[in-house]
Amino acid sequence: DQQVKQNSPSLSVQEGRISILNCDYTNSMFDYFLWYKKYPAEGPTFLISISSIKDKNEDGRFTVFLNKSAKHLSLHIVPSQPGDSAVYFCAASEWGNYGQNFVFGPGTRLSVLP
Amino acid sequence: DVKVTQSSRYLVKRTGEKVFLECVQDMDHENMFWYRQDPGLGLRLIYFSYDVKMKEKGDIPEGYSVSREKKERFSLILESASTNQTSMYLCASNANLDQPQHFGDGTRLSIL
C-alpha cells in the first residue's frame, strides 16, 4: 500500500490562477516533506520542502502547507505560469538507519493553459 | 551546480541479457541512489549507497544489483533482464541523507 498518495493524476489551471496540488500520507513518523518538479526527458528537480515542525513554507510563487493532524500537505503556485506545466512529485521521509528514507508519491501532471 | 549524468538516455535490451546502467556525479556526494519510475507508482527506490563499496537495499531490489567502486560512480546491474524491468531508471545523489536529492535525466530502458 502506498504511503504517499497523490490522488489527482492530472490538473489543468488557467494561466494567472492558483494551482493547488495535494498529497496525503499514512506514516505518522514522516517528519520531512518535499516537492519535486519533473519536465519530460529530464530528471526531477527539487522545488520546496517543509519540516514537520512547521505548517507553512514559502518560496516566491510556491508555498507548501502541512496539516499534520490530517496527514496532508499541499503545494500552492500563485500565479501559475505556462512554464509550471510539469509532473509534480510529493515526497516524505523519516529517519532510518542511514538517515532520511524518502518515499515518493505517484505524481500529478499540472497543465497551465495560456 | 550539481551534475548527475546517466550514460544512456535510451536503451533497448533483450530478455536474459545482463544490463549495466551507469551514473556519475561531479559534486563529491557521499550518497547515491537508483530509482525506477513507473506510471501511477511514482519513484521507487531500488538501492542506495552511502559510501564507496557500501550499499543498502531499497524497496524493490529483487532482480537488481549495484556497484560503487569509486565515490563518483554508481552502477545498476540487471543480472538477467526481464520484460517487467522495462521502465525509466533515475539516478540521484546528495551530500547528506537529510537533504534533497539531485537527479540525473533518466535512462528509459526497454526489455524485449
Coordinates of C-alpha atoms in Angstrom, one line a residue:
Chain A
D1 CA 0.0 0.0 0.0
Q2 CA 1.3 3.4 -0.9
Q3 CA 2.5 5.5 2.0
V4 CA 2.4 8.7 0.0
K5 CA -0.6 9.4 -2.2
Q6 CA -1.4 12.0 -4.8
N7 CA -4.9 11.3 -5.8
S8 CA -5.2 13.6 -8.7
P9 CA -3.2 12.2 -11.7
S10 CA -3.7 15.5 -13.5
L11 CA -4.7 19.1 -13.0
S12 CA -5.4 21.9 -15.5
V13 CA -5.3 25.5 -14.5
Q14 CA -5.6 28.8 -16.4
E15 CA -2.5 31.0 -16.5
G16 CA -2.5 33.5 -13.7
R17 CA -4.8 31.5 -11.4
I18 CA -3.8 29.4 -8.4
S19 CA -2.7 25.8 -8.8
I20 CA -3.2 23.6 -5.7
L21 CA -1.5 20.1 -5.7
N22 CA -2.4 17.8 -2.9
C23 CA -0.6 15.0 -1.2
D24 CA -1.7 12.6 1.6
Y25 CA 0.5 10.3 3.6
T26 CA -0.2 7.4 6.0
N27 CA 3.0 7.2 8.1
S28 CA 2.9 9.4 11.1
M29 CA 6.7 9.1 11.5
F30 CA 7.3 11.1 8.4
D31 CA 8.9 14.4 9.5
Y32 CA 10.2 16.0 6.4
F33 CA 8.4 16.6 3.1
L34 CA 9.5 17.8 -0.3
W35 CA 8.1 18.7 -3.7
Y36 CA 9.9 17.9 -6.9
K37 CA 9.1 19.1 -10.4
K38 CA 9.8 17.0 -13.4
Y39 CA 9.7 18.1 -17.1
P40 CA 9.6 15.4 -19.8
A41 CA 13.0 13.9 -20.6
E42 CA 14.6 15.4 -17.5
G43 CA 15.1 14.2 -14.0
P44 CA 13.1 15.6 -11.1
T45 CA 14.3 18.8 -9.6
F46 CA 13.8 19.9 -6.0
L47 CA 11.3 22.6 -5.6
I48 CA 10.5 23.2 -1.9
S49 CA 10.5 21.4 1.4
I50 CA 8.9 21.6 4.8
S51 CA 9.8 20.2 8.2
S52 CA 7.2 18.7 10.4
I53 CA 7.8 21.5 13.0
K54 CA 6.3 24.0 10.5
D55 CA 2.9 24.3 8.9
K56 CA 3.9 26.6 6.1
N57 CA 6.9 27.3 3.9
E58 CA 7.1 29.9 1.2
D59 CA 9.5 30.5 -1.7
G60 CA 8.4 33.0 -4.2
R61 CA 5.3 31.8 -6.1
F62 CA 5.5 28.4 -4.3
T63 CA 4.0 27.7 -0.9
V64 CA 3.8 24.4 0.9
F65 CA 1.2 23.8 3.6
L66 CA 1.4 21.0 6.1
N67 CA -1.5 19.7 8.2
K68 CA 0.0 17.0 10.4
S69 CA -3.3 16.0 12.1
A70 CA -4.8 15.3 8.7
K71 CA -1.6 13.9 7.3
H72 CA -2.0 16.2 4.3
L73 CA 0.2 18.6 2.5
S74 CA -0.4 20.9 -0.4
L75 CA 1.6 22.9 -2.9
H76 CA 0.2 26.3 -4.0
I77 CA 1.5 28.0 -7.1
V78 CA 0.4 31.6 -7.4
P79 CA 0.2 32.9 -10.1
S80 CA 0.5 29.8 -12.3
Q81 CA 2.6 30.2 -15.5
P82 CA 2.8 28.0 -18.6
G83 CA 6.4 27.1 -17.6
D84 CA 5.0 25.4 -14.5
S85 CA 3.4 22.7 -16.6
A86 CA 5.2 19.6 -15.4
V87 CA 4.7 16.5 -13.2
Y88 CA 4.9 17.3 -9.5
F89 CA 6.0 14.6 -7.1
C90 CA 5.4 14.8 -3.4
A91 CA 8.0 13.0 -1.2
A92 CA 8.0 12.3 2.5
S93 CA 10.8 11.0 4.7
E94 CA 11.5 9.6 8.2
W95 CA 14.8 8.8 9.9
G96 CA 16.1 5.3 9.2
N97 CA 19.3 3.5 10.0
Y98 CA 21.3 5.6 7.5
G99 CA 19.4 8.9 7.5
Q100 CA 16.3 10.0 5.9
N101 CA 14.4 7.4 3.9
F102 CA 12.5 9.2 1.1
V103 CA 9.1 7.8 -0.2
F104 CA 7.7 9.4 -3.3
G105 CA 4.1 9.7 -4.4
P106 CA 2.9 8.8 -8.0
G107 CA 2.9 12.4 -9.2
T108 CA 0.4 14.9 -10.5
R109 CA 0.6 16.3 -14.0
L110 CA -0.1 20.0 -14.0
S111 CA -1.0 21.8 -17.2
V112 CA -1.2 25.6 -17.1
L113 CA -3.2 26.8 -20.0
P114 CA -2.3 30.2 -21.6
Chain B
D1 CA 25.8 23.3 -9.9
V2 CA 25.4 19.6 -9.2
K3 CA 25.6 17.4 -12.3
V4 CA 24.3 13.8 -12.2
T5 CA 25.0 12.1 -15.5
Q6 CA 23.4 8.9 -16.7
S7 CA 25.3 7.2 -19.5
S8 CA 22.4 6.4 -21.7
R9 CA 19.1 8.2 -22.3
Y10 CA 17.5 5.2 -24.1
L11 CA 18.5 1.6 -24.1
V12 CA 16.9 -1.5 -25.7
K13 CA 18.0 -4.9 -24.5
R14 CA 16.7 -8.5 -24.8
T15 CA 15.3 -10.8 -22.1
G16 CA 18.1 -12.6 -20.3
E17 CA 20.8 -10.1 -21.1
K18 CA 23.0 -8.6 -18.4
V19 CA 22.4 -4.9 -18.4
F20 CA 24.6 -2.1 -16.9
L21 CA 23.3 1.4 -16.2
E22 CA 25.9 3.9 -15.2
C23 CA 25.7 7.1 -13.2
V24 CA 28.3 9.7 -12.4
Q25 CA 28.1 12.7 -10.1
D26 CA 30.6 15.5 -10.0
M27 CA 29.9 17.0 -6.6
D28 CA 31.8 14.6 -4.3
H29 CA 28.5 13.5 -2.8
E30 CA 28.6 10.7 -0.3
N31 CA 25.2 9.2 -1.2
M32 CA 23.9 7.8 -4.4
F33 CA 20.6 6.2 -5.3
W34 CA 18.9 4.2 -8.0
Y35 CA 15.1 4.6 -8.6
R36 CA 12.7 3.3 -11.2
Q37 CA 9.7 5.4 -12.2
D38 CA 6.5 3.7 -13.4
P39 CA 3.2 5.3 -14.2
G40 CA 0.9 5.5 -11.2
L41 CA 3.7 4.3 -8.9
G42 CA 6.0 7.3 -8.6
L43 CA 9.7 6.7 -7.9
R44 CA 10.6 3.6 -6.1
L45 CA 14.0 3.1 -4.5
I46 CA 15.9 0.1 -5.8
Y47 CA 19.3 0.5 -4.0
F48 CA 21.3 3.2 -2.4
S49 CA 24.9 3.6 -1.4
Y50 CA 26.2 5.8 1.4
D51 CA 29.9 5.2 0.8
V52 CA 32.3 3.6 -1.6
K53 CA 31.7 -0.2 -1.6
M54 CA 28.7 0.2 0.7
K55 CA 25.2 -0.5 -0.5
E56 CA 21.7 -0.9 1.0
K57 CA 18.6 -2.4 -0.4
G58 CA 15.7 -0.1 -1.1
D59 CA 12.1 -1.1 -1.6
I60 CA 12.4 -3.2 -4.8
P61 CA 15.9 -4.7 -5.0
E62 CA 14.9 -8.0 -6.5
G63 CA 16.5 -8.7 -9.9
Y64 CA 19.0 -5.9 -9.4
S65 CA 22.4 -5.4 -8.0
V66 CA 24.7 -2.4 -7.7
S67 CA 28.3 -1.5 -7.7
R68 CA 30.2 1.5 -6.2
E69 CA 33.9 1.2 -6.7
K70 CA 34.5 4.9 -6.8
K71 CA 32.8 7.7 -5.0
E72 CA 31.5 9.4 -8.1
R73 CA 30.2 6.4 -9.9
F74 CA 27.2 4.1 -9.1
S75 CA 26.2 1.3 -11.4
L76 CA 22.9 -0.5 -11.5
I77 CA 23.1 -4.1 -12.9
L78 CA 20.2 -6.2 -14.1
E79 CA 21.6 -9.7 -13.8
S80 CA 19.2 -11.3 -16.3
A81 CA 16.9 -8.7 -17.7
S82 CA 13.2 -9.4 -17.8
T83 CA 10.3 -7.6 -19.5
N84 CA 8.9 -6.4 -16.2
Q85 CA 12.1 -4.4 -15.8
T86 CA 11.1 -2.1 -18.7
S87 CA 11.0 1.3 -17.0
M88 CA 12.5 4.7 -16.6
Y89 CA 15.6 4.5 -14.3
L90 CA 16.7 7.5 -12.3
C91 CA 20.0 8.0 -10.5
A92 CA 20.3 10.6 -7.7
S93 CA 22.9 11.8 -5.2
N94 CA 23.1 14.0 -2.2
A95 CA 25.8 15.1 0.3
N96 CA 23.8 14.2 3.4
L97 CA 20.9 11.8 3.7
D98 CA 18.6 14.6 5.2
Q99 CA 19.0 16.8 2.1
P100 CA 17.0 16.9 -1.2
Q101 CA 18.5 14.6 -3.9
H102 CA 19.8 15.8 -7.2
F103 CA 18.6 13.6 -10.1
G104 CA 20.0 12.7 -13.5
D105 CA 17.8 12.9 -16.6
G106 CA 17.0 9.2 -16.5
T107 CA 17.5 6.1 -18.7
R108 CA 14.5 4.7 -20.5
L109 CA 15.1 1.0 -20.6
S110 CA 13.1 -1.4 -22.8
I111 CA 13.5 -5.1 -22.4
L112 CA 12.2 -7.0 -25.4

